Amino acid sequence: MRRILVSVAAAAALSLATMGVMAAEKPKSEDIKKHETTPGGKYQPNLDVLGEGELEAPGVKEGVPALTGAEFTKANQIYFERCAGCHGVLRKGATGKPLTTDLTRELGFEYLQAFINYGSPGGMPNWGTSGDLSADEVDLMANYLLNEPPVPPEWGMPEMQESWKVLVPVDKRPTKPMNDLDLDNLFSVTLRDSGEIAIIDGGTKEIVKIIKTGYAVHISRISASGRYLYTIGRDGKIDLIDLWAKEPQTVAEMKIGIEARSVETSKMKGWEDKYAIAGAYWPPQYVIMDGETLEPLKIVSTRGMVYDEQFYHPEPRVAAIVASHYNPEFVVNVKETGQVLMVNYEDIKNLKVTAIEAERFLHDGGFDSTGRYFLVAANARNKVAVIDTKDNKLVALIETGGATPHPGRGANFVHPKYGPVWATSHLGDETVTLIGTDPEGHPDQAWKVVETLEGQGGGSLFIKTHPKSRNLWVDTPLNPEPELSSSVAVFNLDDLEAGYETIAIGELSGITEGARRVVQGEYNKEGTEIWFSVWNGKDQESAIVVLDDKTRKVVKVIKDKRLVTPTGKFNVFNTRNDVY
Ligand code: DHE
């Protein structure tokens, strides 16, 4: 503890010293510039559901400024939305430093105020000087940190049972598809700020239905049979949607926690549609459910030891989850402990979990083209971990050569020179990294960076291609330059040296207002079209722009006033078969 205390204090002192100022003095503008946040520097979990919750204020301590009820509520909200993603819900530290009161009281109000105001080159955003927080809010947060943190509630079996509803019992559901939709070519589109998804027909591009879901659905996943669609809201609510109904309909719902991001379904042969699993940010846990009813069956906490230094972490969040095709297992990626858990669902009463040591702050990832190897970004360490889901072990940890890899599910293609590769783009810079994935055919290249490409800029979240395509699409929605955040770069896979072409999708949408952030390409079933969201503010017009993959020209701009803040898009066929 002492060691950490010294390092935080030293960092704060150094931060101020490098600006050449004492806490109360205003630094020179060129010094402030040095502390500005990089693109994506603030792209950390927003625990906005926890921020809404009523939490009990801690008791008053002598010498520590007391906060009124209203101040405490406001500070809590700011903390969960802006700070908890790095510093942790309990303030014990994650990618950011710990902020427990033994440390903060030692540092004192003025240090904290300056740190929040100016940020640090170590990655702390300059919340005050960027204008994100007012001077009063900076002071409020400095005082808040001198008080004990509130502890959000747990969410165990009684709470899950209470939230669980089977709206259409299994025996009342159809035994064959009751509609003539091309189910495999439907897209489930997240309407982030309206708490809904849009089901859109990939052929006609018409909205089939808007369905109410949990708050700000993060992802949709499809059961192995292609019948069931699962969505997970940030509020931990799962909706199970039956695509065989006369029109797609929610048949069950359940809340697995208070903050969540991931859901998946069993895909092993013989286990199709049997189980679902979801992971939570808070409480730190995963839950195995019945695949057809969402009945919660088994809750497992992820609290435990960090893989390398082996100290206890009280809130390791569950990030990406995928289903193995080689074993009856889920691949559960735990952010803070850096472990990949292979959760075997053959006998959930006697649960077998293989905990693979990988790297810290696991976030998102996808399979290689064979479906055997899972590549996951340890984003704060600029690495990608490769997990063999057949033999259940770590195969490689690869330095990506860029800052903060963020692959989404990544992109698989056959490189003209290096054979099968998997690609990721980066949040922190323009690097696009290609990693060899063929240990049999190309052993010299396997699990090595074989090439890096220069994309159009940092702030990238998702990269995409399709087995039938020779294009590689890279978005940059978090780039600070509006021209870049509203366009994508596309490379020709047969001539990577030629560089990229920029497609100004925001402009092509015909929308003239707002940031028009262009995010997450997703292919149709045939791999002939790619869909991008033009993501605007809640009260502004948004759209989905569909491009012909060969010509790179617009096929259709889907606009509808019901398309509120579209972000992720999940094609049924590609999602259920892990085609990317
Ligand atoms: Fe995501 C995937 C977490 C912000 C859109 N996002 C994921 C996954 C995780 C995650 C753990 C992998 C899930 C899986 O595979 O099981 N995302 C987080 C965050 O913690 C973060 C940084 C901040 C937060 O508060 O949530 C965050 N994500 C965003 C956004 O702001 C995005 C752009 C818009 C939105 O809808 O919220 C966004 N995340 C997505 C999408 C995917 C995703 C579209 C799935 C991509 C895919 O192709 O599979």
XYZ file of C-alpha atoms and ligand atoms in Angstrom:
629
model
C 0.000 0.000 0.000
C 2.811 2.342 0.970
C 4.432 1.780 -2.417
C 1.244 2.767 -4.219
C 0.768 5.811 -2.017
C 4.212 7.073 -2.861
C 3.734 6.470 -6.549
C 0.416 8.339 -6.700
C 1.800 11.237 -4.719
C 4.918 11.270 -6.832
C 2.880 11.164 -10.020
C 0.744 14.074 -8.846
C 3.749 16.087 -7.823
C 5.552 15.267 -11.034
C 2.494 16.132 -13.065
C 2.321 19.574 -11.499
C 6.064 20.000 -11.577
C 6.196 19.290 -15.306
C 3.749 22.122 -15.738
C 6.000 24.302 -13.647
C 3.197 25.417 -11.365
C 1.794 25.000 -7.939
C -1.721 23.642 -7.738
C -3.497 26.983 -7.494
C -1.620 28.682 -10.342
C -2.873 28.576 -13.904
C -0.300 26.853 -16.139
C 0.787 28.120 -19.531
C -1.376 27.027 -22.431
C 1.403 25.002 -24.078
C 1.774 23.057 -20.821
C -1.952 22.386 -20.671
C -1.737 21.093 -24.213
C 0.751 18.437 -23.100
C -1.841 17.042 -20.726
C -4.692 16.902 -23.179
C -6.376 13.588 -23.652
C -5.481 11.543 -26.708
C -8.245 10.287 -29.044
C -10.093 7.652 -27.171
C -8.431 8.566 -23.876
C -11.883 8.941 -22.394
C -13.155 5.751 -24.011
C -13.518 3.907 -20.775
C -16.554 2.237 -19.301
C -19.274 4.750 -18.453
C -21.056 3.160 -15.561
C -24.106 5.233 -16.297
C -26.592 2.753 -14.839
C -24.731 2.659 -11.524
C -24.533 6.443 -11.718
C -28.326 6.670 -11.804
C -28.717 4.469 -8.715
C -29.495 5.871 -5.269
C -26.509 4.994 -3.146
C -26.145 5.620 0.517
C -23.751 8.431 1.442
C -20.919 7.389 3.752
C -20.777 8.822 7.276
C -19.144 12.190 7.926
C -15.529 12.164 9.152
C -13.939 14.948 11.094
C -11.703 17.118 8.942
C -13.250 15.836 5.712
C -15.631 18.177 3.887
C -19.193 16.907 4.221
C -21.299 16.805 1.060
C -25.019 17.557 1.005
C -27.336 14.849 -0.349
C -27.650 16.651 -3.686
C -23.878 17.147 -3.971
C -23.230 13.511 -3.165
C -25.733 12.344 -5.800
C -24.216 14.600 -8.431
C -20.649 13.595 -7.576
C -21.636 9.934 -7.653
C -23.084 10.339 -11.094
C -19.973 12.082 -12.383
C -17.749 9.484 -10.762
C -19.562 6.486 -12.250
C -19.889 8.060 -15.675
C -16.372 9.426 -15.991
C -14.023 7.995 -13.398
C -15.118 4.500 -12.362
C -14.166 3.045 -15.761
C -10.473 3.554 -14.903
C -10.343 3.891 -11.125
C -12.925 1.212 -10.323
C -16.332 1.316 -8.667
C -14.746 0.858 -5.237
C -11.855 3.174 -6.199
C -9.307 0.424 -5.697
C -7.757 1.109 -9.093
C -7.845 -0.608 -12.509
C -6.216 1.042 -15.522
C -6.195 4.188 -13.359
C -4.620 4.658 -9.925
C -6.380 3.659 -6.725
C -8.285 6.525 -5.066
C -9.059 5.092 -1.657
C -9.289 7.615 1.163
C -5.988 6.592 2.791
C -4.369 7.869 -0.414
C -6.598 10.800 -1.290
C -6.528 12.330 2.193
C -2.756 12.192 2.173
C -2.688 13.982 -1.187
C -5.156 16.610 -0.040
C -7.789 18.738 -1.743
C -5.450 20.924 -3.785
C -3.558 18.055 -5.378
C -6.760 16.306 -6.293
C -8.294 19.485 -7.659
C -5.247 20.146 -9.856
C -5.068 16.559 -11.020
C -8.721 16.510 -12.058
C -8.413 19.920 -13.672
C -5.240 19.399 -15.706
C -5.029 15.629 -16.039
C -1.687 13.920 -16.451
C 0.422 12.684 -19.354
C -0.022 9.208 -17.823
C -3.527 9.095 -19.274
C -5.724 10.996 -16.800
C -8.004 13.245 -18.907
C -7.872 16.994 -18.286
C -11.473 17.162 -17.116
C -11.356 20.816 -16.076
C -9.269 22.479 -18.769
C -11.072 20.504 -21.491
C -14.335 22.097 -20.327
C -15.901 18.705 -19.571
C -16.265 19.625 -15.897
C -16.882 23.141 -14.574
C -14.614 24.619 -11.868
C -17.349 23.899 -9.294
C -17.618 20.313 -10.470
C -13.838 19.863 -10.232
C -13.971 21.120 -6.629
C -16.930 18.886 -5.888
C -15.062 15.842 -7.210
C -11.938 16.663 -5.205
C -14.095 16.821 -2.057
C -15.976 13.668 -3.018
C -12.697 11.755 -3.250
C -11.851 12.733 0.309
C -15.018 10.934 1.443
C -15.420 7.160 1.595
C -16.784 5.597 -1.630
C -20.332 4.255 -1.571
C -20.710 0.545 -2.268
C -23.322 -0.389 -4.895
C -25.596 -3.345 -4.144
C -24.982 -6.954 -5.152
C -27.249 -8.775 -7.620
C -27.651 -12.438 -6.787
C -30.205 -15.187 -7.391
C -33.149 -13.548 -5.542
C -32.801 -10.352 -7.618
C -32.388 -12.327 -10.844
C -35.391 -14.508 -10.078
C -37.468 -11.445 -9.384
C -36.489 -9.817 -12.682
C -37.036 -13.007 -14.704
C -40.137 -13.187 -16.902
C -41.075 -15.804 -19.453
C -43.494 -13.909 -21.667
C -44.204 -16.823 -24.009
C -43.643 -20.293 -22.502
C -41.620 -22.704 -24.632
C -44.627 -24.976 -25.302
C -46.629 -22.012 -26.614
C -43.948 -21.101 -29.154
C -44.111 -22.195 -32.790
C -42.249 -25.306 -33.865
C -41.267 -23.816 -37.225
C -40.759 -20.279 -38.579
C -44.150 -18.537 -38.787
C -43.010 -15.687 -41.024
C -41.445 -15.538 -44.454
C -38.590 -13.275 -43.487
C -35.112 -14.227 -44.692
C -34.096 -14.775 -41.066
C -30.410 -15.305 -41.810
C -30.189 -11.922 -43.465
C -31.865 -9.874 -40.730
C -29.817 -7.229 -38.950
C -30.318 -6.471 -35.277
C -29.401 -2.797 -34.877
C -28.736 -1.203 -31.487
C -30.701 2.014 -31.008
C -28.454 3.109 -28.221
C -30.255 5.996 -26.593
C -33.842 4.853 -27.041
C -33.434 1.505 -25.263
C -34.519 -0.446 -28.333
C -33.250 -2.497 -31.237
C -34.419 -2.276 -34.837
C -34.762 -5.515 -36.764
C -34.001 -4.630 -40.375
C -34.440 -6.870 -43.416
C -31.086 -7.203 -45.182
C -32.755 -7.603 -48.560
C -35.478 -4.935 -48.613
C -33.686 -2.697 -46.053
C -37.093 -2.147 -44.421
C -37.486 -1.974 -40.656
C -39.312 -5.199 -39.737
C -39.863 -4.220 -36.131
C -38.624 -1.987 -33.320
C -38.338 -3.900 -30.056
C -38.051 -2.439 -26.539
C -34.994 -3.775 -24.730
C -32.752 -2.953 -21.796
C -31.034 0.421 -21.648
C -28.484 1.079 -24.428
C -28.111 -2.472 -25.714
C -24.445 -3.210 -26.167
C -24.442 -6.280 -28.364
C -26.815 -8.794 -29.960
C -25.913 -12.471 -30.314
C -27.737 -15.241 -32.157
C -28.320 -18.817 -30.995
C -26.629 -21.606 -32.955
C -29.894 -22.590 -34.670
C -30.458 -19.014 -35.819
C -33.829 -18.885 -34.063
C -33.133 -16.831 -30.934
C -31.683 -13.356 -30.676
C -30.235 -12.257 -27.328
C -29.597 -8.612 -26.473
C -27.833 -7.241 -23.394
C -28.493 -3.726 -22.114
C -25.958 -1.716 -20.179
C -28.401 -2.136 -17.292
C -27.790 -5.905 -17.422
C -31.217 -6.707 -18.897
C -31.268 -9.548 -21.392
C -34.108 -9.806 -23.892
C -34.639 -13.090 -25.663
C -36.297 -12.550 -29.026
C -37.891 -15.385 -31.006
C -37.302 -14.852 -34.729
C -39.689 -17.715 -35.588
C -42.727 -15.869 -34.192
C -45.226 -14.313 -36.632
C -43.156 -11.219 -36.200
C -39.986 -11.246 -34.071
C -41.102 -11.055 -30.462
C -39.580 -10.955 -26.972
C -40.309 -14.253 -25.244
C -38.280 -13.897 -22.042
C -36.298 -11.313 -20.101
C -34.009 -11.254 -17.100
C -31.604 -8.829 -15.460
C -28.203 -10.355 -14.733
C -26.617 -7.420 -12.907
C -26.570 -3.646 -12.733
C -23.948 -2.856 -15.425
C -23.198 -5.305 -18.228
C -21.825 -5.548 -21.771
C -21.698 -9.168 -22.974
C -23.972 -12.106 -23.802
C -23.430 -15.346 -25.727
C -25.106 -18.688 -26.378
C -23.873 -22.306 -26.476
C -22.667 -23.262 -29.957
C -20.998 -26.643 -29.552
C -22.503 -29.429 -31.633
C -25.179 -31.139 -29.537
C -25.585 -28.110 -27.286
C -27.168 -25.694 -29.748
C -29.504 -23.146 -28.094
C -29.239 -24.953 -24.728
C -27.518 -22.335 -22.625
C -26.937 -18.618 -22.611
C -24.292 -16.762 -20.637
C -23.902 -13.108 -19.781
C -21.155 -11.155 -18.052
C -21.484 -8.133 -15.801
C -19.295 -5.148 -15.002
C -21.145 -4.795 -11.696
C -21.408 -6.944 -9.723
C -18.356 -8.644 -11.193
C -19.846 -11.985 -12.236
C -21.128 -14.173 -15.050
C -24.375 -16.068 -15.176
C -25.319 -19.225 -17.051
C -28.986 -19.362 -18.048
C -31.352 -21.712 -19.756
C -31.084 -20.806 -23.448
C -34.807 -20.890 -24.164
C -36.221 -19.285 -21.013
C -33.323 -17.286 -19.479
C -33.895 -19.003 -16.158
C -30.769 -18.151 -14.136
C -28.982 -21.403 -13.266
C -25.501 -20.582 -12.060
C -23.869 -17.333 -10.965
C -20.096 -17.207 -10.677
C -18.192 -14.286 -9.188
C -15.042 -13.109 -10.963
C -13.558 -11.494 -7.839
C -10.108 -12.860 -7.254
C -6.422 -12.634 -7.989
C -4.805 -10.702 -10.820
C -2.985 -13.253 -12.982
C 0.578 -11.922 -12.692
C 1.116 -10.072 -9.425
C -1.499 -12.224 -7.709
C -3.096 -9.587 -5.542
C -6.808 -9.569 -4.853
C -9.016 -7.527 -7.151
C -12.481 -6.747 -5.801
C -14.200 -5.913 -9.107
C -12.847 -7.684 -12.180
C -15.322 -6.875 -14.977
C -16.433 -9.383 -17.543
C -15.629 -8.168 -21.058
C -16.105 -10.187 -24.289
C -17.627 -13.663 -24.169
C -17.602 -16.077 -27.105
C -18.708 -19.700 -27.472
C -16.132 -22.349 -28.337
C -16.743 -24.513 -31.412
C -14.284 -27.159 -30.222
C -15.503 -27.852 -26.690
C -18.747 -27.317 -24.788
C -17.293 -24.142 -23.335
C -17.704 -20.415 -23.099
C -14.637 -18.212 -23.393
C -15.053 -15.540 -20.706
C -12.563 -12.654 -20.726
C -12.013 -10.981 -17.395
C -10.670 -7.480 -17.720
C -8.803 -6.669 -14.524
C -7.465 -10.106 -13.573
C -6.257 -10.678 -17.139
C -7.598 -14.224 -17.154
C -9.482 -15.980 -19.915
C -11.893 -18.442 -18.305
C -12.880 -21.498 -20.323
C -16.208 -22.275 -18.653
C -17.311 -25.826 -19.432
C -21.113 -26.170 -19.513
C -21.320 -29.976 -19.738
C -22.145 -30.281 -16.048
C -22.906 -26.913 -14.534
C -23.541 -28.358 -11.081
C -19.910 -29.434 -11.038
C -18.583 -26.560 -13.038
C -15.149 -26.944 -14.592
C -13.327 -23.715 -15.351
C -9.879 -23.537 -16.923
C -8.341 -20.192 -16.003
C -5.801 -19.174 -18.634
C -3.267 -16.504 -17.736
C -3.333 -13.959 -20.535
C -2.796 -10.236 -19.955
C -4.507 -7.454 -18.088
C -7.489 -5.395 -19.168
C -8.910 -7.807 -21.697
C -11.600 -6.111 -23.733
C -12.839 -7.308 -27.135
C -11.812 -9.834 -29.755
C -12.765 -12.525 -32.236
C -11.846 -15.891 -33.711
C -9.356 -16.568 -36.492
C -10.849 -17.882 -39.754
C -10.784 -21.512 -38.573
C -12.724 -20.718 -35.392
C -10.083 -22.458 -33.271
C -8.037 -19.517 -31.999
C -9.539 -16.567 -30.143
C -7.616 -13.281 -30.352
C -8.422 -10.774 -27.637
C -7.105 -7.268 -27.033
C -5.428 -6.513 -23.721
C -5.946 -2.932 -24.715
C -4.196 -1.007 -21.954
C -1.054 -3.098 -22.550
C -1.106 -2.760 -26.365
C -1.179 -6.506 -26.761
C -3.304 -9.209 -28.287
C -3.559 -12.564 -26.508
C -4.142 -15.698 -28.593
C -6.125 -18.493 -26.950
C -6.306 -21.984 -28.424
C -9.920 -23.000 -27.704
C -9.204 -26.626 -28.675
C -6.317 -27.260 -26.289
C -7.287 -24.548 -23.804
C -4.058 -22.639 -23.506
C -2.421 -19.352 -24.267
C -0.534 -19.601 -27.556
C 0.952 -16.130 -27.795
C 0.953 -12.606 -26.446
C 1.642 -10.200 -29.245
C 2.721 -6.570 -29.024
C 0.571 -4.959 -31.728
C 2.866 -2.018 -32.472
C 0.021 0.478 -32.096
C -1.633 2.201 -29.139
C -4.703 0.559 -27.603
C -5.797 -2.182 -29.982
C -9.579 -2.254 -30.430
C -10.565 -4.962 -32.920
C -14.272 -5.427 -32.245
C -14.227 -9.005 -33.518
C -11.334 -8.261 -35.882
C -11.033 -9.076 -39.587
C -9.794 -12.338 -41.176
C -8.420 -12.562 -44.691
C -5.805 -14.283 -46.785
C -2.818 -12.004 -47.241
C -1.221 -12.326 -50.703
C 2.191 -12.952 -49.106
C 1.638 -14.145 -45.532
C -1.453 -16.344 -45.861
C -4.303 -16.203 -43.344
C -4.108 -13.157 -41.062
C -6.325 -11.443 -38.485
C -6.339 -7.663 -38.261
C -6.996 -5.053 -35.608
C -7.104 -1.277 -35.693
C -6.269 1.008 -32.736
C -7.908 3.663 -30.616
C -4.733 5.550 -29.888
C -3.218 5.846 -33.373
C -3.639 5.062 -37.066
C -1.924 1.661 -36.991
C -3.686 -1.317 -38.517
C -1.905 -4.502 -37.468
C -1.979 -7.804 -39.344
C -1.171 -10.958 -37.352
C -0.423 -14.326 -38.984
C -2.914 -17.034 -37.886
C -1.833 -20.156 -39.761
C 0.602 -22.205 -37.635
C 0.356 -25.200 -40.015
C 0.705 -23.552 -43.427
C 2.753 -20.473 -42.469
C 4.605 -21.407 -39.253
C 7.144 -18.578 -39.610
C 4.419 -15.958 -39.605
C 2.048 -17.530 -37.076
C 1.203 -15.274 -34.113
C 3.568 -12.556 -35.315
C 2.856 -9.100 -36.626
C 3.446 -9.648 -40.346
C 2.611 -6.149 -41.514
C 1.310 -2.833 -40.243
C -0.714 -0.448 -42.378
C -1.202 3.232 -41.894
C -4.883 4.037 -41.536
C -6.453 7.463 -41.681
C -6.097 8.218 -37.969
C -6.609 7.185 -34.359
C -9.983 6.790 -32.697
C -10.769 3.564 -34.525
C -13.158 1.086 -32.920
C -13.960 -1.522 -35.544
C -12.377 -3.172 -38.570
C -14.181 -5.434 -41.004
C -13.947 -7.680 -44.042
C -15.767 -10.805 -45.268
C -14.491 -14.074 -46.779
C -16.036 -13.067 -50.120
C -14.627 -9.529 -50.054
C -11.231 -8.095 -50.987
C -11.827 -4.891 -49.019
C -10.730 -4.046 -45.492
C -12.837 -1.337 -43.866
C -11.554 0.677 -40.887
C -13.762 3.152 -39.009
C -12.493 6.112 -36.916
C -15.584 7.337 -35.021
C -13.597 8.697 -32.064
C -11.094 10.696 -34.084
C -11.182 14.358 -32.986
C -11.239 15.562 -36.637
C -14.855 15.654 -37.874
C -13.828 14.693 -41.444
C -12.207 11.537 -40.118
C -14.841 10.585 -37.536
C -17.522 10.845 -40.227
C -15.672 8.762 -42.815
C -14.012 5.353 -43.143
C -10.816 4.113 -44.755
C -10.927 1.138 -47.105
C -7.929 -0.899 -48.256
C -7.699 -3.216 -51.253
C -6.511 -6.547 -49.842
C -4.748 -7.391 -53.095
C -2.805 -4.148 -53.109
C -2.280 -3.060 -49.528
C 0.720 -0.964 -50.516
C -1.532 1.369 -52.473
C -2.888 2.719 -49.189
C -6.506 3.444 -48.449
C -9.400 5.245 -50.055
C -11.492 7.495 -47.822
C -15.261 7.166 -48.093
C -17.097 10.138 -46.578
C -20.056 8.168 -45.351
C -21.423 10.955 -43.119
C -21.629 13.215 -46.139
C -23.045 10.464 -48.362
C -25.859 9.971 -45.844
C -27.186 13.405 -46.807
C -27.383 14.373 -43.120
C -26.040 17.860 -42.555
C -26.344 18.220 -38.771
C -24.364 16.743 -35.878
C -21.066 14.875 -35.563
C -22.248 12.112 -37.981
C -19.875 9.607 -36.419
C -19.527 6.603 -38.680
C -19.261 3.386 -36.725
C -19.006 -0.401 -37.103
C -19.235 -1.924 -40.551
C -21.255 -5.148 -40.798
C -21.718 -7.298 -43.908
C -24.914 -8.789 -45.232
C -25.230 -12.561 -45.382
C -23.822 -12.831 -48.920
C -20.866 -10.570 -48.178
C -21.786 -8.231 -51.035
C -22.819 -5.173 -49.020
C -21.417 -3.459 -45.956
C -23.604 -1.421 -43.600
C -22.320 1.530 -41.537
C -24.140 3.518 -38.854
C -24.117 7.298 -39.044
C -24.392 7.910 -35.325
C -25.698 11.313 -34.303
C -27.102 12.777 -31.061
C -30.385 11.538 -29.652
C -32.366 14.501 -30.954
C -30.628 14.574 -34.330
C -31.101 12.605 -37.502
C -29.065 9.390 -37.829
C -28.938 6.822 -40.625
C -27.537 3.529 -41.849
C -25.602 3.731 -45.087
C -25.390 0.539 -47.146
C -22.477 0.310 -49.598
C -21.894 -2.109 -52.422
C -18.685 -3.847 -51.386
C -17.243 -4.162 -54.904
C -17.959 -0.658 -56.203
C -17.759 1.037 -52.769
C -20.811 3.075 -53.851
C -23.976 3.749 -51.873
C -26.766 1.238 -52.433
C -29.193 2.721 -49.940
C -29.375 5.225 -47.103
C -31.793 3.901 -44.495
C -33.421 6.846 -42.751
C -36.367 6.670 -40.433
C -37.303 8.780 -37.447
C -37.360 5.584 -35.389
C -33.615 5.058 -36.042
C -32.458 6.869 -32.912
C -28.671 6.692 -32.348
C -27.960 3.462 -34.274
C -24.566 1.974 -33.329
C -23.878 -1.797 -33.446
C -25.357 -3.939 -36.210
C -25.446 -7.718 -36.064
C -26.287 -9.748 -39.140
C -27.927 -13.023 -38.083
C -25.888 -15.320 -40.345
C -22.521 -13.667 -39.748
C -23.027 -13.350 -36.003
C -24.143 -16.902 -35.440
C -21.398 -18.353 -37.614
C -18.652 -15.992 -36.439
C -18.042 -14.726 -39.966
C -15.770 -11.708 -39.903
Fe -18.546 -1.478 -26.708
C -18.373 -4.638 -28.062
C -17.374 -2.689 -23.768
C -18.265 1.716 -25.533
C -20.274 -0.340 -29.396
N -17.938 -3.322 -26.052
C -17.955 -4.505 -26.772
C -17.468 -5.561 -25.932
C -17.201 -5.009 -24.712
C -17.501 -3.603 -24.785
C -16.691 -5.725 -23.484
C -17.298 -7.017 -26.341
C -18.576 -7.767 -26.109
C -18.495 -9.213 -26.532
O -17.905 -9.500 -27.581
O -18.994 -10.073 -25.790
N -17.845 -0.616 -24.983
C -17.435 -1.306 -23.905
C -17.023 -0.393 -22.871
O -16.669 -0.684 -21.702
C -17.022 0.968 -23.467
C -15.572 1.339 -23.727
C -17.560 2.085 -22.616
C -18.943 1.866 -22.091
O -19.322 2.639 -21.239
O -19.642 0.947 -22.517
C -17.779 0.709 -24.753
N -19.142 0.397 -27.372
C -18.946 1.551 -26.742
C -19.528 2.646 -27.460
O -19.516 3.879 -27.106
C -20.078 2.110 -28.717
C -19.257 2.629 -29.884
C -21.529 2.513 -28.996
C -22.547 1.894 -28.079
O -23.516 1.348 -28.622
O -22.387 1.962 -26.865
C -19.844 0.614 -28.509
N -19.192 -2.325 -28.409
C -19.921 -1.685 -29.371
C -20.240 -2.630 -30.429
C -19.682 -3.869 -30.067
C -19.041 -3.648 -28.784
C -21.007 -2.287 -31.701
C -19.729 -5.187 -30.841
C -18.864 -5.081 -32.046
C -18.866 -6.329 -32.866
O -18.721 -6.203 -34.094
O -18.962 -7.437 -32.309
